Amino acid sequence: MKKETIILALVFLLVLGIRLFLSFQPQTFSSEESYFHLREIKKIIETGLPFFHDELSFGGRERVFSPIFDYVIAFFAKTISFNFATKVIPNLLASLVVLIIYSIILKITNDSKTALFGAFAGGFIPVFMEQTTNVLSSLTIVTPLLLLLTRLLLSLNSTRSCYFFLATLIISSFISPLIIIFALGILIYLLILKLERIKQEKKESEIIFFSIFFILWAQFIVYKRIFMFHGPSIVWQNIPTQILSEYFSRITILQGIYEIGMIPFFLGIYAIYKYLFIERKKEEYLIISFSFATGLLLALKLIELKTGLMFLGFFLTILFASWFKNFILFLKKTKFEDFRSLIQIMFVLLLIATSVYPAYHNTSKNMKFNVEEKEIEALNWLKENSATDSTIFASPEDGNLINAVAERKNVIDGDFLLVKDAKQRYEDIEKTFTTTSYTDAVETVEKHKSKYIYLSKNTQKNFKTDDSAFTKEKCFLEIFDNGVAKIYERVCRMRIYESR
């Protein structure tokens, strides 16, 4: 076995090991979305079908989504064990980016040492580790697939590789709308090649055009109903404006650089400048195109901020690795050749300080914001002490938790598609959790036919909730409080007198 193969395997195991170590510390998950997938996985195991008609979300609604990720996890949950499938498989899938990035950089640079260095950097992009550790998210499968498509596009020489590319494209197109990053990227790639007057093989251009049209067709097939329901506003996913603005206001430029990693960010940006204006390299143009595509989607606010930073981080890491190889070759021609090994070690140490440590620190810090056991305790209490047709008034962050754990209807959750009054519902939630007027609270809670209010630690933090509206009068009874979550029961009704 080659030395490089052993080192690559060790890097992969290191990334996977850290992820599993962090994931198995809590018994719960780190995101609200995880509980949506958890419920879907259980439904698939029981019936073979997901919840396309969901009687609990928003009090009852239709859902349109791709359940492929849920089927993958459900398969392993049924054949091996549920805990293994939900904790290990997503981290295993996410860790595959190490192997794929190694293959991309090796193809571009033809240097295994540079590829190992880039794979190590790619495995520890802070925002990626933070967003995909201890969660159930389709990001853990769509990210390696998009990078795999990038790798296969660099090798369309044989019929076999073309078939492999097309098979991967078809699967990816039906998993997540994030495949649009790939479609936009290869479109920009064609424009750059045209501007640079670089000849393109007929096979490659045909596959690229086919890929663009197939991706657009697949998105229309899967999400046709959503397109018809929301029209052009679908690009913002029907997210209430109050939440949409928060997506891009919670992070500064410096924080964005920190989330990507200082070394990959600055040297990746420099590599873009170098390959666009100094050197002409076709392979690097492809990676630059994906960087531009991600940046454009971020600028137009068409992609969630941390998801965009995650993909941008991967592409900048690949470009940084390409630059790094040329930098080492340059050193050989200078008086610093004797210090080449020392400079390489310094880069590794810098990478550990600015990428590996932030990745571990951010992810472990994120574990503190897991759903706590006491929140699960409160929701289990609600399950046992409320009617099965009860509607629970809670913040969007707790919506899927209420569905998955308490098995009760929510007023709102994080999926706003195909919901006509999403904005109004969010305004009612915001009004109730920020008002000091018990009459306003009673009115909005009764409006949504809710008997119970679930007040979690996140709700109290996000809305800076003053629960005086629930305690100053006897219209709300505190029926549960374990120090982390509170549950109130509405016992009053608003009397409306009609004028005669």
Coordinates of C-alpha atoms in Angstrom, one line a residue, residues 128-406:
F128 CA -19.1 22.5 7.1
M129 CA -18.2 20.6 10.2
E130 CA -20.5 22.8 12.3
Q131 CA -23.4 22.4 9.9
T132 CA -23.2 18.7 9.3
T133 CA -22.1 17.2 12.7
N134 CA -24.7 15.6 14.9
V135 CA -27.5 16.5 12.5
L136 CA -29.8 14.8 10.1
S137 CA -29.5 16.9 7.0
S138 CA -29.5 16.2 3.2
L139 CA -26.4 18.4 3.1
T140 CA -24.4 15.4 4.3
I141 CA -25.2 13.5 1.1
V142 CA -25.7 16.3 -1.5
T143 CA -22.3 17.9 -0.6
P144 CA -20.1 14.9 -1.5
L145 CA -22.3 14.3 -4.6
L146 CA -21.8 17.8 -5.9
L147 CA -18.0 17.5 -5.4
L148 CA -18.1 14.1 -7.0
L149 CA -19.8 15.6 -10.1
T150 CA -17.0 18.2 -10.2
R151 CA -14.4 15.5 -10.1
L152 CA -16.1 13.4 -12.8
L153 CA -16.5 16.5 -15.1
L154 CA -12.7 16.8 -15.1
S155 CA -12.5 13.2 -16.5
L156 CA -14.9 12.7 -19.4
N157 CA -12.4 10.9 -21.5
S158 CA -13.9 7.4 -21.5
T159 CA -17.5 6.2 -22.1
R160 CA -17.5 4.6 -18.7
S161 CA -16.7 7.9 -16.9
C162 CA -19.4 9.6 -18.9
Y163 CA -22.0 7.0 -17.8
F164 CA -20.8 7.4 -14.2
F165 CA -21.1 11.2 -14.4
L166 CA -24.6 11.0 -15.8
A167 CA -25.7 8.4 -13.2
T168 CA -24.4 10.7 -10.4
L169 CA -26.1 13.7 -12.0
I170 CA -29.5 12.0 -12.2
I171 CA -29.3 11.0 -8.5
S172 CA -28.1 14.4 -7.4
S173 CA -30.8 16.3 -9.3
F174 CA -33.5 14.5 -7.4
I175 CA -32.0 14.9 -3.9
S176 CA -31.7 18.7 -3.4
P177 CA -32.3 22.0 -5.2
L178 CA -28.7 22.9 -4.2
I179 CA -27.8 21.1 -7.5
I180 CA -28.5 24.5 -9.0
I181 CA -25.1 25.5 -7.8
F182 CA -23.6 23.0 -10.2
A183 CA -25.8 24.1 -13.1
L184 CA -25.0 27.7 -12.7
G185 CA -21.3 26.9 -12.2
I186 CA -21.0 25.0 -15.5
L187 CA -22.9 27.7 -17.3
I188 CA -20.3 30.3 -16.0
Y189 CA -17.6 27.8 -17.0
L190 CA -18.8 27.8 -20.6
L191 CA -18.8 31.7 -20.6
I192 CA -15.2 31.9 -19.3
L193 CA -14.0 29.4 -21.9
K194 CA -15.7 31.4 -24.6
L195 CA -14.2 34.7 -23.3
E196 CA -10.7 33.1 -23.1
R197 CA -11.1 31.5 -26.5
I198 CA -10.3 28.0 -25.1
K199 CA -11.3 25.1 -27.3
Q200 CA -13.7 22.7 -25.8
E201 CA -14.2 19.0 -26.8
K202 CA -17.6 18.3 -28.4
K203 CA -18.3 15.5 -25.9
E204 CA -17.7 17.9 -22.9
S205 CA -19.9 20.7 -24.2
E206 CA -22.7 18.3 -25.1
I207 CA -22.7 16.8 -21.6
I208 CA -22.6 20.2 -20.0
F209 CA -25.6 21.5 -22.0
F210 CA -27.5 18.2 -21.2
S211 CA -26.6 18.6 -17.5
I212 CA -28.0 22.2 -17.4
F213 CA -31.3 21.3 -19.1
F214 CA -31.7 18.0 -17.1
I215 CA -31.1 19.8 -13.8
L216 CA -33.7 22.4 -14.6
W217 CA -36.2 19.8 -15.8
A218 CA -35.7 17.7 -12.7
Q219 CA -36.3 20.7 -10.4
F220 CA -39.5 21.5 -12.3
I221 CA -40.7 17.9 -12.0
V222 CA -40.0 17.6 -8.3
Y223 CA -41.1 21.1 -7.3
K224 CA -43.7 21.8 -10.0
R225 CA -46.5 22.3 -7.4
I226 CA -44.4 24.7 -5.4
F227 CA -43.5 26.7 -8.6
M228 CA -47.2 27.0 -9.4
F229 CA -48.2 27.9 -5.8
H230 CA -45.6 30.6 -5.1
G231 CA -44.5 31.8 -8.6
P232 CA -41.2 33.8 -8.8
S233 CA -41.1 34.2 -5.0
I234 CA -40.2 30.5 -4.7
V235 CA -36.5 31.6 -4.8
W236 CA -37.0 32.9 -1.2
Q237 CA -38.9 29.7 -0.2
N238 CA -41.8 31.7 1.2
I239 CA -39.7 32.5 4.3
P240 CA -41.2 35.4 6.4
T241 CA -39.3 38.6 5.8
Q242 CA -38.4 38.8 9.5
I243 CA -36.6 35.5 9.3
L244 CA -35.1 36.0 5.8
S245 CA -33.3 39.2 7.0
E246 CA -31.8 37.3 9.9
Y247 CA -30.2 34.8 7.5
F248 CA -27.8 37.5 6.3
S249 CA -27.5 39.7 9.4
R250 CA -26.2 37.3 11.9
I251 CA -22.6 37.2 10.5
T252 CA -20.0 39.8 9.6
I253 CA -17.3 39.5 6.8
L254 CA -14.7 38.6 9.4
Q255 CA -16.9 35.9 10.8
G256 CA -17.5 34.6 7.3
I257 CA -13.7 34.4 6.7
Y258 CA -13.4 32.6 10.1
E259 CA -16.2 30.1 9.0
I260 CA -14.3 29.2 5.8
G261 CA -10.8 29.3 7.2
M262 CA -8.3 32.2 6.9
I263 CA -5.7 30.4 4.8
P264 CA -8.1 28.8 2.2
F265 CA -10.1 32.1 2.0
F266 CA -7.3 34.6 1.3
L267 CA -5.0 32.3 -0.8
G268 CA -8.1 30.9 -2.6
I269 CA -9.1 34.4 -3.6
Y270 CA -5.5 35.1 -4.7
A271 CA -5.6 31.9 -6.8
I272 CA -8.7 33.2 -8.6
Y273 CA -6.9 36.4 -9.5
K274 CA -3.9 34.5 -10.6
Y275 CA -5.7 32.0 -12.8
L276 CA -8.0 34.6 -14.3
F277 CA -5.4 37.3 -15.2
I278 CA -1.9 35.7 -15.2
E279 CA -2.1 32.0 -16.0
R280 CA -4.6 30.2 -18.1
K281 CA -5.6 26.8 -16.7
K282 CA -8.8 25.1 -17.9
E283 CA -9.3 22.9 -14.8
E284 CA -8.9 25.8 -12.4
Y285 CA -11.5 27.7 -14.5
L286 CA -14.0 25.1 -13.6
I287 CA -13.4 25.5 -9.9
I288 CA -13.4 29.3 -10.2
S289 CA -16.8 29.1 -12.0
F290 CA -18.3 27.2 -9.1
S291 CA -16.9 29.8 -6.7
F292 CA -18.5 32.6 -8.8
A293 CA -21.8 30.7 -8.9
T294 CA -21.8 30.3 -5.1
G295 CA -20.8 33.9 -4.6
L296 CA -23.6 35.1 -7.0
L297 CA -26.3 33.1 -5.2
L298 CA -25.0 34.5 -1.9
A299 CA -25.1 38.0 -3.2
L300 CA -28.6 37.6 -4.4
K301 CA -29.7 36.0 -1.1
L302 CA -30.9 32.9 -3.0
I303 CA -29.0 30.5 -0.7
E304 CA -28.8 30.2 3.0
L305 CA -25.7 32.0 4.2
K306 CA -23.9 29.2 6.0
T307 CA -24.7 26.7 3.2
G308 CA -23.2 29.1 0.7
L309 CA -20.1 29.7 2.8
M310 CA -19.7 25.9 3.1
F311 CA -19.6 25.4 -0.7
L312 CA -17.5 28.5 -1.2
G313 CA -15.0 27.1 1.3
F314 CA -14.6 23.8 -0.6
F315 CA -14.0 25.6 -3.9
L316 CA -11.5 28.1 -2.4
T317 CA -9.7 25.2 -0.7
I318 CA -9.2 23.4 -4.0
L319 CA -7.9 26.6 -5.6
F320 CA -5.6 27.2 -2.6
A321 CA -4.1 23.7 -3.0
S322 CA -3.5 24.4 -6.7
W323 CA -1.7 27.6 -5.8
F324 CA 0.3 25.9 -3.0
K325 CA 1.8 23.4 -5.5
N326 CA 3.0 26.2 -7.7
F327 CA 4.3 28.1 -4.6
I328 CA 6.4 25.1 -3.6
L329 CA 7.8 24.7 -7.2
F330 CA 8.6 28.4 -7.1
L331 CA 10.6 27.9 -3.9
K332 CA 12.8 25.4 -5.6
K333 CA 14.0 28.1 -7.9
T334 CA 14.9 30.5 -5.1
K335 CA 17.4 30.6 -2.3
F336 CA 14.6 29.5 0.1
E337 CA 14.8 25.9 -1.3
D338 CA 16.6 24.7 1.8
F339 CA 13.7 26.0 3.9
R340 CA 11.0 24.3 1.8
S341 CA 10.2 21.6 4.4
L342 CA 10.1 24.2 7.2
I343 CA 7.7 26.4 5.2
Q344 CA 5.4 23.4 4.5
I345 CA 5.3 22.6 8.2
M346 CA 4.5 26.3 9.0
F347 CA 1.5 26.1 6.5
V348 CA 0.3 22.9 8.2
L349 CA 0.5 24.6 11.7
L350 CA -1.3 27.7 10.3
L351 CA -4.0 25.5 8.9
I352 CA -4.4 23.7 12.2
A353 CA -4.6 27.1 14.0
T354 CA -7.0 28.8 11.6
S355 CA -9.2 25.9 10.3
V356 CA -8.9 22.7 12.4
Y357 CA -9.2 24.4 15.8
P358 CA -12.1 26.7 14.7
A359 CA -13.8 23.7 13.2
Y360 CA -13.6 21.7 16.4
H361 CA -14.3 24.7 18.6
N362 CA -17.3 25.9 16.6
T363 CA -18.8 22.4 16.5
S364 CA -18.3 21.6 20.1
K365 CA -19.7 25.0 21.0
N366 CA -22.7 24.2 18.8
M367 CA -23.3 21.1 20.9
K368 CA -24.3 23.4 23.7
F369 CA -27.3 24.5 21.7
N370 CA -28.5 20.9 21.2
V371 CA -32.0 20.1 22.2
E372 CA -31.6 19.4 25.9
E373 CA -32.9 16.2 27.6
K374 CA -35.1 18.4 29.7
E375 CA -36.8 19.7 26.5
I376 CA -37.5 16.2 25.4
E377 CA -38.8 15.5 28.9
A378 CA -41.2 18.4 28.6
L379 CA -42.4 17.3 25.2
N380 CA -42.9 13.7 26.4
W381 CA -45.0 15.1 29.3
L382 CA -47.1 17.0 26.7
K383 CA -47.5 13.8 24.7
E384 CA -48.8 12.0 27.8
N385 CA -51.0 14.8 29.2
S386 CA -52.7 16.4 26.2
A387 CA -55.3 15.3 23.8
T388 CA -54.0 13.7 20.5
D389 CA -55.7 16.4 18.4
S390 CA -54.2 19.3 20.4
T391 CA -52.4 22.2 18.7
I392 CA -49.3 23.5 20.4
F393 CA -48.4 27.2 20.2
A394 CA -44.6 27.4 19.9
S395 CA -41.8 29.1 17.9
P396 CA -40.8 27.8 14.4
E397 CA -37.6 26.4 15.9
D398 CA -39.6 24.0 18.1
G399 CA -42.2 23.0 15.4
N400 CA -40.6 19.8 14.2
L401 CA -39.7 18.9 17.7
I402 CA -43.4 19.1 18.7
N403 CA -44.3 16.9 15.7
A404 CA -41.6 14.3 16.3
V405 CA -41.5 14.0 20.1
A406 CA -44.9 15.2 21.4

